[in-house]
Tab-separated table of N, CA and C in Angstrom:
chain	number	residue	atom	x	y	z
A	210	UNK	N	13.352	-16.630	3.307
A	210	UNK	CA	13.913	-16.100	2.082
A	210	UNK	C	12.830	-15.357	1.310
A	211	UNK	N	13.348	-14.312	1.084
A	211	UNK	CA	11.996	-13.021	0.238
A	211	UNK	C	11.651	-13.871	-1.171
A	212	UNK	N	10.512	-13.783	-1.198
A	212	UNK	CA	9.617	-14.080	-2.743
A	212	UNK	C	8.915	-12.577	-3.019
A	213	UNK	N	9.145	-12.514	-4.218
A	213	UNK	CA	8.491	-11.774	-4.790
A	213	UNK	C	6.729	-11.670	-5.057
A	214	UNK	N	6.513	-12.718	-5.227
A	214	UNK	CA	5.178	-13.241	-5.679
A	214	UNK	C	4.006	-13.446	-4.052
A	215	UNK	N	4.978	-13.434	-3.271
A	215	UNK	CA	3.923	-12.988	-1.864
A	215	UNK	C	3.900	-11.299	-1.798
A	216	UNK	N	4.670	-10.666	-2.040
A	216	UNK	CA	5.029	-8.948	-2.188
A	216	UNK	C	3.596	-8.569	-2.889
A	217	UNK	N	3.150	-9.281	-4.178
A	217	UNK	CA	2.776	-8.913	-5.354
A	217	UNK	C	1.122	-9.881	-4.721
A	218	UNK	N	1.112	-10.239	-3.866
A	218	UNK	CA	-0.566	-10.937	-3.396
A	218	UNK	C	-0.391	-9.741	-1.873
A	219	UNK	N	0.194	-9.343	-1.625
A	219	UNK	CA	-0.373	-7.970	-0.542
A	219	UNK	C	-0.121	-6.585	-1.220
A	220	UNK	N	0.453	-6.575	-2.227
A	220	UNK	CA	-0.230	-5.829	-2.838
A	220	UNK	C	-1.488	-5.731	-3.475
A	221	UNK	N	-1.995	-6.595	-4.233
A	221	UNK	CA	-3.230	-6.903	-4.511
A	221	UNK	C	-4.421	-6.938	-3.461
A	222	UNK	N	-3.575	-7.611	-2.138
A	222	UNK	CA	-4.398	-7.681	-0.932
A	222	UNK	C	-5.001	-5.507	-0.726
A	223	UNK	N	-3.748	-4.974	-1.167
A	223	UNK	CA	-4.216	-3.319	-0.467
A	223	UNK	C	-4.983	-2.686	-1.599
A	224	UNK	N	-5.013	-3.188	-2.930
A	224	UNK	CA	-5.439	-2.894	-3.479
A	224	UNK	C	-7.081	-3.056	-3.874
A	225	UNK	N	-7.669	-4.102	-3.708
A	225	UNK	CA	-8.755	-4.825	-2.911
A	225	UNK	C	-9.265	-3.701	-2.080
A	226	UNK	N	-8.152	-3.753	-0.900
A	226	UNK	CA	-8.919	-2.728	-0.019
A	226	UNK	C	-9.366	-1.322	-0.132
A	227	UNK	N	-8.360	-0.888	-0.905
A	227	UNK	CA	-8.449	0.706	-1.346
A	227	UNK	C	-9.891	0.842	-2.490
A	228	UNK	N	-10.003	-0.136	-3.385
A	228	UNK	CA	-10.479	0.241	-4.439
A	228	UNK	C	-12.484	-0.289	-3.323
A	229	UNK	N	-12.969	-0.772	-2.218
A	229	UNK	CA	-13.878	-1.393	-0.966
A	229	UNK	C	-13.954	-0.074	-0.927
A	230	UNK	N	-12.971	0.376	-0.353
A	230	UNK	CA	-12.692	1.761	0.366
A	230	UNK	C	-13.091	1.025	1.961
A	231	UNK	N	-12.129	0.333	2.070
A	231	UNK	CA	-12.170	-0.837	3.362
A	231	UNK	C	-11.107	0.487	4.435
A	232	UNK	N	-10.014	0.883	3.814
A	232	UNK	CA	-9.253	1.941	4.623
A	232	UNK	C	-8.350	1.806	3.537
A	233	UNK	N	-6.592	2.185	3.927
A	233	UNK	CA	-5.745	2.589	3.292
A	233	UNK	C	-4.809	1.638	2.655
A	234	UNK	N	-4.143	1.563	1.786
A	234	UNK	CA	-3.645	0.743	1.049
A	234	UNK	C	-2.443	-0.121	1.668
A	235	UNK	N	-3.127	-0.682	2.445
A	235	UNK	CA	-1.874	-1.434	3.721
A	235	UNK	C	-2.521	-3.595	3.302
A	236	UNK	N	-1.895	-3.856	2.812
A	236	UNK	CA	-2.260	-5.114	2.568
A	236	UNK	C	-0.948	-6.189	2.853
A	237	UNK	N	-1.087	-6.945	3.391
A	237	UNK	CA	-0.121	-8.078	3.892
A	237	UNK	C	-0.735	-9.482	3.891
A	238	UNK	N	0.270	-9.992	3.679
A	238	UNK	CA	0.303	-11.722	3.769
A	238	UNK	C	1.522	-12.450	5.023
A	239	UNK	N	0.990	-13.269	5.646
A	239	UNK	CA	1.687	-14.290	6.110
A	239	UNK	C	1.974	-15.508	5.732
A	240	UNK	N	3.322	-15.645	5.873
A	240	UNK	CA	3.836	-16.919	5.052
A	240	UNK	C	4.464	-17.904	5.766
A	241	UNK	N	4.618	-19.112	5.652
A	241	UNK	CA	4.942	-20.564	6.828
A	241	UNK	C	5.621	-21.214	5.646
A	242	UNK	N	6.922	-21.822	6.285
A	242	UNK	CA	7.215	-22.845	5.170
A	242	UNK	C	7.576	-22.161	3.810
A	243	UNK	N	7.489	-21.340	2.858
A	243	UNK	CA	6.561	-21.401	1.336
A	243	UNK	C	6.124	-21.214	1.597
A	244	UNK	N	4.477	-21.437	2.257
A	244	UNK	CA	3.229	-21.182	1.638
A	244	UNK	C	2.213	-20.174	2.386
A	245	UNK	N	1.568	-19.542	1.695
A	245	UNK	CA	0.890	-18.404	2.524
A	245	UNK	C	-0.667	-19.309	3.637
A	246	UNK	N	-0.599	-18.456	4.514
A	246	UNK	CA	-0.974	-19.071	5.745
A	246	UNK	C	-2.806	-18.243	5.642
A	247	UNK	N	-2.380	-16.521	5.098
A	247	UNK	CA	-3.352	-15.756	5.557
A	247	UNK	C	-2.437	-14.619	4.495
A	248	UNK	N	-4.008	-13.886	3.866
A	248	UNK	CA	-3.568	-12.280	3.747
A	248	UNK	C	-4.750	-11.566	4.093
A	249	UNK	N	-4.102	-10.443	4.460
A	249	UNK	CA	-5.836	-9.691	5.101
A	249	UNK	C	-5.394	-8.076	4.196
A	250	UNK	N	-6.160	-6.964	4.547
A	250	UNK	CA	-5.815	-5.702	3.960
A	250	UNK	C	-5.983	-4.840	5.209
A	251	UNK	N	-6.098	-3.222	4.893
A	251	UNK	CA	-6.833	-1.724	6.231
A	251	UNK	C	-8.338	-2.307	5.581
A	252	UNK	N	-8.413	-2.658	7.108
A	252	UNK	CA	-10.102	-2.455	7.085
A	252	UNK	C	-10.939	-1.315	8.279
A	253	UNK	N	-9.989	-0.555	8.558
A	253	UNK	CA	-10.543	0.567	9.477
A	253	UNK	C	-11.209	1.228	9.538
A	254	UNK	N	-11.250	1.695	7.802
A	254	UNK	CA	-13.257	2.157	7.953
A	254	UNK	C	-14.723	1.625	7.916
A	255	UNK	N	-13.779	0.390	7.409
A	255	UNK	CA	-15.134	-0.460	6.811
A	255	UNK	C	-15.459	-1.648	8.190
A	256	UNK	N	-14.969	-1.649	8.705
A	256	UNK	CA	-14.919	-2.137	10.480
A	256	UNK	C	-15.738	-1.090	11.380
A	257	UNK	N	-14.767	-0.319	11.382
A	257	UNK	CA	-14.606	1.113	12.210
A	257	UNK	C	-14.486	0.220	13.377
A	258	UNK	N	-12.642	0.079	13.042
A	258	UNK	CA	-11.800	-0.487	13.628
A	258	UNK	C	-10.918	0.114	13.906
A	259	UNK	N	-10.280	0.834	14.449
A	259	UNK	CA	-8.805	1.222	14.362
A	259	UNK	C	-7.536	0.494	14.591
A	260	UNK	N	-7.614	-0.699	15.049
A	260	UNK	CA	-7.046	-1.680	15.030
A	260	UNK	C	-6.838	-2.402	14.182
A	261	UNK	N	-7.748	-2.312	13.241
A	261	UNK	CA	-7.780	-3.109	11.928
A	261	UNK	C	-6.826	-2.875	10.374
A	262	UNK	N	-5.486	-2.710	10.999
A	262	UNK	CA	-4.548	-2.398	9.886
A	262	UNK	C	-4.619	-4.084	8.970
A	263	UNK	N	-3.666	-3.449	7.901
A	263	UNK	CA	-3.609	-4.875	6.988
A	263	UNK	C	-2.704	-6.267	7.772
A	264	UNK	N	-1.760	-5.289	8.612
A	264	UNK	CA	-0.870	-6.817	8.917
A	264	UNK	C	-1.616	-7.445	10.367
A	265	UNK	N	-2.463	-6.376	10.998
A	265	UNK	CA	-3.552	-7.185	12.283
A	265	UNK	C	-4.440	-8.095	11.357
A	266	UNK	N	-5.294	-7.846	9.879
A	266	UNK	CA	-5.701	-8.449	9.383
A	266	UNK	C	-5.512	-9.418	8.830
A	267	UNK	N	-4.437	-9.796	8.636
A	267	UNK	CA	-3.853	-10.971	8.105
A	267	UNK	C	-3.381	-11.927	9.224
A	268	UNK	N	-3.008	-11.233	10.392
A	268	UNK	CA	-2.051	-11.869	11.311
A	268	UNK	C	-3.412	-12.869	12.206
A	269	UNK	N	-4.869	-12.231	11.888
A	269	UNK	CA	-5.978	-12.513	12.571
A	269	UNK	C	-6.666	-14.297	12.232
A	270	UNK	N	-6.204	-13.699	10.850
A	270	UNK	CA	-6.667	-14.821	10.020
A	270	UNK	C	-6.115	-15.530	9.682
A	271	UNK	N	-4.241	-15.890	9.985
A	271	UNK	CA	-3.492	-16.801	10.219
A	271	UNK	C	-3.742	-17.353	11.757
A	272	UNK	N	-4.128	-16.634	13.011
A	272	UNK	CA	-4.029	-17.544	13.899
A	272	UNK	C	-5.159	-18.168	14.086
A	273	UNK	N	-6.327	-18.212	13.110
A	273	UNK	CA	-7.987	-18.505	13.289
A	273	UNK	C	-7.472	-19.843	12.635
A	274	UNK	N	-6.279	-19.797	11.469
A	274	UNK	CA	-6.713	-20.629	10.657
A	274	UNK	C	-5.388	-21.999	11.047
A	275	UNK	N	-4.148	-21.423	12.021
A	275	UNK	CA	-3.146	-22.186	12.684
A	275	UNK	C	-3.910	-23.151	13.942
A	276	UNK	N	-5.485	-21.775	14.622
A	276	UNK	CA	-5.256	-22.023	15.330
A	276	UNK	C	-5.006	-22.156	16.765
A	277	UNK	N	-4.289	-21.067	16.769
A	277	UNK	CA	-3.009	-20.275	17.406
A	277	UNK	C	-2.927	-18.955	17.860
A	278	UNK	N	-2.388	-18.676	18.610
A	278	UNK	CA	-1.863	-16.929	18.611
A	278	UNK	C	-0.272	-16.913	18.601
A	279	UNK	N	0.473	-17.918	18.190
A	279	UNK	CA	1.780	-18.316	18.058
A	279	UNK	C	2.498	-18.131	16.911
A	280	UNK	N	2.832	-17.418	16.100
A	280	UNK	CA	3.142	-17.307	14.711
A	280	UNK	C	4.610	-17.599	14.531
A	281	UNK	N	5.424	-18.619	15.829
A	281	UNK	CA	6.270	-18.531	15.483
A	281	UNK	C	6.950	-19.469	13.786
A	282	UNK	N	7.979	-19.314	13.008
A	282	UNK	CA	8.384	-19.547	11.944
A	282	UNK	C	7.493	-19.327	10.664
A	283	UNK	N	6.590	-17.331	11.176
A	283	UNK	CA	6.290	-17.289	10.182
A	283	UNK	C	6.700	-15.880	9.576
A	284	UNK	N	6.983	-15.815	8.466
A	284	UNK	CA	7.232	-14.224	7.737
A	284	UNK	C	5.972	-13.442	7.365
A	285	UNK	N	6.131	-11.945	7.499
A	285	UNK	CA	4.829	-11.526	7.427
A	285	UNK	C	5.805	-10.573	6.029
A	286	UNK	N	4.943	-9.839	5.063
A	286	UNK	CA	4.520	-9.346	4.050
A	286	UNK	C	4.266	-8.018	3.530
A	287	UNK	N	4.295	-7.251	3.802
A	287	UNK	CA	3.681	-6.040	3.931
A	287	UNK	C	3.504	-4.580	2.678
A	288	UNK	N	2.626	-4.415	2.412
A	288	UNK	CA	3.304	-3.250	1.833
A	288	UNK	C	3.608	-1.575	2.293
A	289	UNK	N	3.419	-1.988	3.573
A	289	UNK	CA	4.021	-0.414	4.149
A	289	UNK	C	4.474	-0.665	5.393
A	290	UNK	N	5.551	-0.270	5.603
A	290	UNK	CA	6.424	-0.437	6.772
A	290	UNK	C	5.401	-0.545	8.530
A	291	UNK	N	5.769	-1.277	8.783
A	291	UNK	CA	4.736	-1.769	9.888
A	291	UNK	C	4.469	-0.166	11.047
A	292	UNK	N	3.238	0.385	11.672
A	292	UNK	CA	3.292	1.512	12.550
A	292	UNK	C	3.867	0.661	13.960
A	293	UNK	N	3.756	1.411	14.582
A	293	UNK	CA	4.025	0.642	15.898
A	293	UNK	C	2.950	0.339	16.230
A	294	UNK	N	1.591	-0.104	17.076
A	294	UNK	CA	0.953	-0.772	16.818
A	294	UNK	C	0.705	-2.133	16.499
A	295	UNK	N	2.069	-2.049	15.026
A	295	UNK	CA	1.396	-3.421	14.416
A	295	UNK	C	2.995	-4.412	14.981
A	296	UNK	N	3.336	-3.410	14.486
A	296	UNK	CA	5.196	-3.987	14.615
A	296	UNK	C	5.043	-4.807	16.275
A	297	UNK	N	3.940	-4.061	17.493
A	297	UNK	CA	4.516	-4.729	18.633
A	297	UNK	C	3.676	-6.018	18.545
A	298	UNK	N	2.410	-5.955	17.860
A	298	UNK	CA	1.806	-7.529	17.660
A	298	UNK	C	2.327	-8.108	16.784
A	299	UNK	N	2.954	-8.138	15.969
A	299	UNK	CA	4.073	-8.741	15.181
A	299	UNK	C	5.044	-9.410	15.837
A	300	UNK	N	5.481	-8.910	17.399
A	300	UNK	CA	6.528	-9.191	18.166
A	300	UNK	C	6.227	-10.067	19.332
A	301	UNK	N	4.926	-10.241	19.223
A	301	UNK	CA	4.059	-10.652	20.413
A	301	UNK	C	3.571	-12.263	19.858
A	302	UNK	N	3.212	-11.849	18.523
A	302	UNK	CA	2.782	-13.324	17.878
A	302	UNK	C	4.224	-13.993	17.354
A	303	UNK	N	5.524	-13.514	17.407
A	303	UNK	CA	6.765	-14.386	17.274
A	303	UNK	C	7.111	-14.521	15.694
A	304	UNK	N	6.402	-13.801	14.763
A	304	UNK	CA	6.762	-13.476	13.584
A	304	UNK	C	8.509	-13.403	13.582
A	305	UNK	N	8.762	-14.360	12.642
A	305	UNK	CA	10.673	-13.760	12.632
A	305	UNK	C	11.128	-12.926	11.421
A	306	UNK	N	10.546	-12.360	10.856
A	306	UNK	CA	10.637	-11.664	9.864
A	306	UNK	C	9.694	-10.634	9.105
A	307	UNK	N	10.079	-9.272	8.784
A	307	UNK	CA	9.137	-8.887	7.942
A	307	UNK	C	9.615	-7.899	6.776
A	308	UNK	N	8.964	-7.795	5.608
A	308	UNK	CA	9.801	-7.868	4.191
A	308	UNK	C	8.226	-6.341	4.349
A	309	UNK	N	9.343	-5.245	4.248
A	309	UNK	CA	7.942	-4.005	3.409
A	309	UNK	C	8.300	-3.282	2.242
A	310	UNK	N	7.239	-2.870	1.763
A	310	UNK	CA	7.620	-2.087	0.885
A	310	UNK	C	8.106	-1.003	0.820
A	311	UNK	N	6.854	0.342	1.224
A	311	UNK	CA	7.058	1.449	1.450
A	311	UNK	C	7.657	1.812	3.006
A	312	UNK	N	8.223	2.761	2.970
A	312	UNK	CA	8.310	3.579	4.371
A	312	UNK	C	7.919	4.666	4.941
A	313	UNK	N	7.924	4.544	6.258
A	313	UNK	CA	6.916	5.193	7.433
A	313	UNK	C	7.298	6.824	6.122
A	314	UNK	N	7.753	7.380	6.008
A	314	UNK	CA	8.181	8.698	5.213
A	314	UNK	C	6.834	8.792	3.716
A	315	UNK	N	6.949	7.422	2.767
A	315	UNK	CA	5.745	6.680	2.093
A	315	UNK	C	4.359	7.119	2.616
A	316	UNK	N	4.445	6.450	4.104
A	316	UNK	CA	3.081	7.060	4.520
A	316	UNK	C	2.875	7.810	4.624
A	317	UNK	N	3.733	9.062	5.192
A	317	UNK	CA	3.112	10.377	5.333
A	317	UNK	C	2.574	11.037	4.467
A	318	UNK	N	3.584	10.876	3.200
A	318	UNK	CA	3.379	11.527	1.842
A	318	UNK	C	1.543	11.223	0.996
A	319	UNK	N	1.536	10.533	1.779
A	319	UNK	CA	0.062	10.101	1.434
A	319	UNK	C	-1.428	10.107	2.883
A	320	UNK	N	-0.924	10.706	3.890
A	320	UNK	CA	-1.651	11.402	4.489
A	320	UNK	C	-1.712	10.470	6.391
A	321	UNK	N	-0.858	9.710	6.847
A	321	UNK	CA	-1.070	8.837	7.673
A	321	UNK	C	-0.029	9.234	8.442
A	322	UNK	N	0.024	9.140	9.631
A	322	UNK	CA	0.602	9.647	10.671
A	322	UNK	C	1.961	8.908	11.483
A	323	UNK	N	2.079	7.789	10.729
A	323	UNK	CA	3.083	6.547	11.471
A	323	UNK	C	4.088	7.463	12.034
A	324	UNK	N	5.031	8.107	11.522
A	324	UNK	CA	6.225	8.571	11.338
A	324	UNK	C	6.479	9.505	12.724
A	325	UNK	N	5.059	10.489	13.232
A	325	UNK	CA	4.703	11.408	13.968
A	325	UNK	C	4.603	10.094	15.085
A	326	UNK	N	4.043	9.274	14.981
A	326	UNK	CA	4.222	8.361	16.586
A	326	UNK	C	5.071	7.590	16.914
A	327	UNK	N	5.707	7.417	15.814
A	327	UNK	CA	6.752	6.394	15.619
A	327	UNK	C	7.906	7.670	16.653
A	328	UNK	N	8.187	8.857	16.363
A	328	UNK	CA	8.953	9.525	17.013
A	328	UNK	C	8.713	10.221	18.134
A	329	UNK	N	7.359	9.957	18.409
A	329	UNK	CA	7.052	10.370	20.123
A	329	UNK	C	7.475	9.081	20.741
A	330	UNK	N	7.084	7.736	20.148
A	330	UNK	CA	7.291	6.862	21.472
A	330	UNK	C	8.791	5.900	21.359
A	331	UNK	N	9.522	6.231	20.012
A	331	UNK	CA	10.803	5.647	20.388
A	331	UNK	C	11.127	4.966	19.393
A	332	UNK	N	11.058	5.167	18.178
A	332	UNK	CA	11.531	4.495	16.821
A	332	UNK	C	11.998	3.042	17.282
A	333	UNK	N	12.867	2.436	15.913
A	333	UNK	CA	12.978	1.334	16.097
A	333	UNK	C	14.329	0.730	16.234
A	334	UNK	N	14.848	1.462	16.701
A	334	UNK	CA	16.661	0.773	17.304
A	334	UNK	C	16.233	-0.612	18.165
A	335	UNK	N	15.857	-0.625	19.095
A	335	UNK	CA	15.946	-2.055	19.630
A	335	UNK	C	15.547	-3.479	19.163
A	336	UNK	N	15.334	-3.303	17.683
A	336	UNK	CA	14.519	-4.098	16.822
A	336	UNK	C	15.581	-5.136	16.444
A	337	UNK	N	15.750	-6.595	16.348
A	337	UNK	CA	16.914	-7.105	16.221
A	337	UNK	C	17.517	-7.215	14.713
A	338	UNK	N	18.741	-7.151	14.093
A	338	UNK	CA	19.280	-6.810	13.295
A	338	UNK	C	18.988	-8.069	12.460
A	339	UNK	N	18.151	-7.156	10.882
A	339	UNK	CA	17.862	-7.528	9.979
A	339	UNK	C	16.644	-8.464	10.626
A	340	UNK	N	15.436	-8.130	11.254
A	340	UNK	CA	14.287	-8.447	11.257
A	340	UNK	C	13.517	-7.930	10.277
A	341	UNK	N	13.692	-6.525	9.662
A	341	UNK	CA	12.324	-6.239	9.095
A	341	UNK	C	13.356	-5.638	7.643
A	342	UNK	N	12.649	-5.470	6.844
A	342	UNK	CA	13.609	-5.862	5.616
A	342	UNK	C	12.729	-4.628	4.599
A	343	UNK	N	13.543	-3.606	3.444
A	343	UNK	CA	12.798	-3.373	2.482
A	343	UNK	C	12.761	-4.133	1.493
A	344	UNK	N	12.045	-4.077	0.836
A	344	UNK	CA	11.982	-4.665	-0.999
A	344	UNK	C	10.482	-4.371	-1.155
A	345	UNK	N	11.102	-4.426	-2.691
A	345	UNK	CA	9.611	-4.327	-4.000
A	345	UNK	C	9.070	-2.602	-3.336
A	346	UNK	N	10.189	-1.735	-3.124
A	346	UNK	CA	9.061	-0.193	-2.830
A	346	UNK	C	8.082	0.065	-3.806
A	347	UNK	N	9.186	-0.028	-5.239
A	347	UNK	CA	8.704	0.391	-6.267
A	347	UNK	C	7.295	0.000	-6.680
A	348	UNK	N	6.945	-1.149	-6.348
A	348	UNK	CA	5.836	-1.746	-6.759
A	348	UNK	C	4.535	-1.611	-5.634
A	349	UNK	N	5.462	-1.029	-4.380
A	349	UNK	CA	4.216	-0.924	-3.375
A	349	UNK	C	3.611	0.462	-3.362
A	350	UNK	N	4.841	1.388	-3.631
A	350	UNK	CA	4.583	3.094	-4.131
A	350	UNK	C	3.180	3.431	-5.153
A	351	UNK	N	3.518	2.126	-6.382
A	351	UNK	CA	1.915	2.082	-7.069
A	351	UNK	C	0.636	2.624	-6.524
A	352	UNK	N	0.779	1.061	-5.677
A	352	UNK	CA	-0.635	0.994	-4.864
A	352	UNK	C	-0.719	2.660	-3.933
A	353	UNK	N	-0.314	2.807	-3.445
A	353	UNK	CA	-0.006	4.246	-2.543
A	353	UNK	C	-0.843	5.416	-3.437
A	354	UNK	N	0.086	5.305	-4.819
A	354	UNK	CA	-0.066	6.664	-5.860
A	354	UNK	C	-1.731	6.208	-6.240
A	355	UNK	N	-2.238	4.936	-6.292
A	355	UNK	CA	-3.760	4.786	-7.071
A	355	UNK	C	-4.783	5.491	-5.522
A	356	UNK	N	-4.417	5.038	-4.182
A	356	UNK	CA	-4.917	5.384	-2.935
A	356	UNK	C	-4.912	6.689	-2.852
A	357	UNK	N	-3.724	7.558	-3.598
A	357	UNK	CA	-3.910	8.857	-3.125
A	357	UNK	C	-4.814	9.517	-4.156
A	358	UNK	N	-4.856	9.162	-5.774
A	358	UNK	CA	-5.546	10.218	-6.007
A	358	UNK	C	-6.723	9.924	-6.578
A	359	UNK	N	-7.337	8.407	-5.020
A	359	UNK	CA	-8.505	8.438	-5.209
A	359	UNK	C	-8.932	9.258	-4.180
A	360	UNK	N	-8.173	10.216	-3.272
A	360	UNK	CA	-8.988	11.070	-2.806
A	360	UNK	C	-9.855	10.741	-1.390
A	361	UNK	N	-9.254	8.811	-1.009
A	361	UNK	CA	-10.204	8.847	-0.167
A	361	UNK	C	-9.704	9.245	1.617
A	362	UNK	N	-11.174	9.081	2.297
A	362	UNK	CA	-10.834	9.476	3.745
A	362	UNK	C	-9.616	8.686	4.143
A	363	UNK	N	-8.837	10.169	5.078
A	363	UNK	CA	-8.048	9.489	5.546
A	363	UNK	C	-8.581	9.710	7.262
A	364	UNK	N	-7.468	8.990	8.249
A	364	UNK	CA	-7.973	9.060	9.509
A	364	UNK	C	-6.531	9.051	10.280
């Protein structure tokens, strides 16, 4: 069941990151039960990672801290619609849910490419109905608008 108040700690999580200049304003939390498990943020430049989106970052530091590489019965967080990439380790670690803010369209407008790979390799029809969920755009669009006109690298 969506909480607001995990929405509003990955946002903070991307915001953290943006203001590091860790990478782009992608911040997520994982949640078990109620209670948050892990939130991580983009740490792709500050890694020089490319792998290192916010929901690999969080998802990293929930299974260090489960454990695990098993995430099943947990919800992940997000504030920007998962790339593919993340969405298939999302699917891999058994996540049953994910709540975003912005969308792949969100990202572009702010300089990131999801949308362009997302439609070379096959969007998301086979995704099972009502897995991945919007809410709180409005509040994730923020974080987006402070990321863009700080101007920083994008990749």
């Amino acid at each position: 069941m969506y909480k607001k108040e995990f929405m509003e700690i990955a946002v903070n999580e991307a915001r953290e990151g943006i203001l590091s200049r860790d990478g782009g304003p992608f911040g997520a939390v994982i949640v078990k039960n109620g209670e948050v498990i892990a939130s991580g943020h983009n740490r792709v430049l500050s890694s020089k990672d490319s792998t290192c989106h916010g929901e690999i970052d969080a998802m990293r530091k929930a299974e260090d801290k489960l454990g695990t590489y098993d995430l099943s019965g947990c919800e992940l967080y997000t504030t920007g619609e998962p790339c593919l990439m993340c969405l298939a380790a999302i699917l891999w670690a058994n996540i049953k849910k994910v709540y975003y803010g912005c969308k792949l369209s969100d990202n572009e407008e702010i300089g990131f490419r999801d949308a362009k790979f997302d439609g070379m390799i096959g969007r998301r029809s086979g995704l099972p109905d009502g897995f991945m969920e919007e809410r709180d755009r409005e509040m994730c669009l923020k974080v987006f608008k402070e990321y863009k006109e700080m101007n920083s690298e994008r990749y």
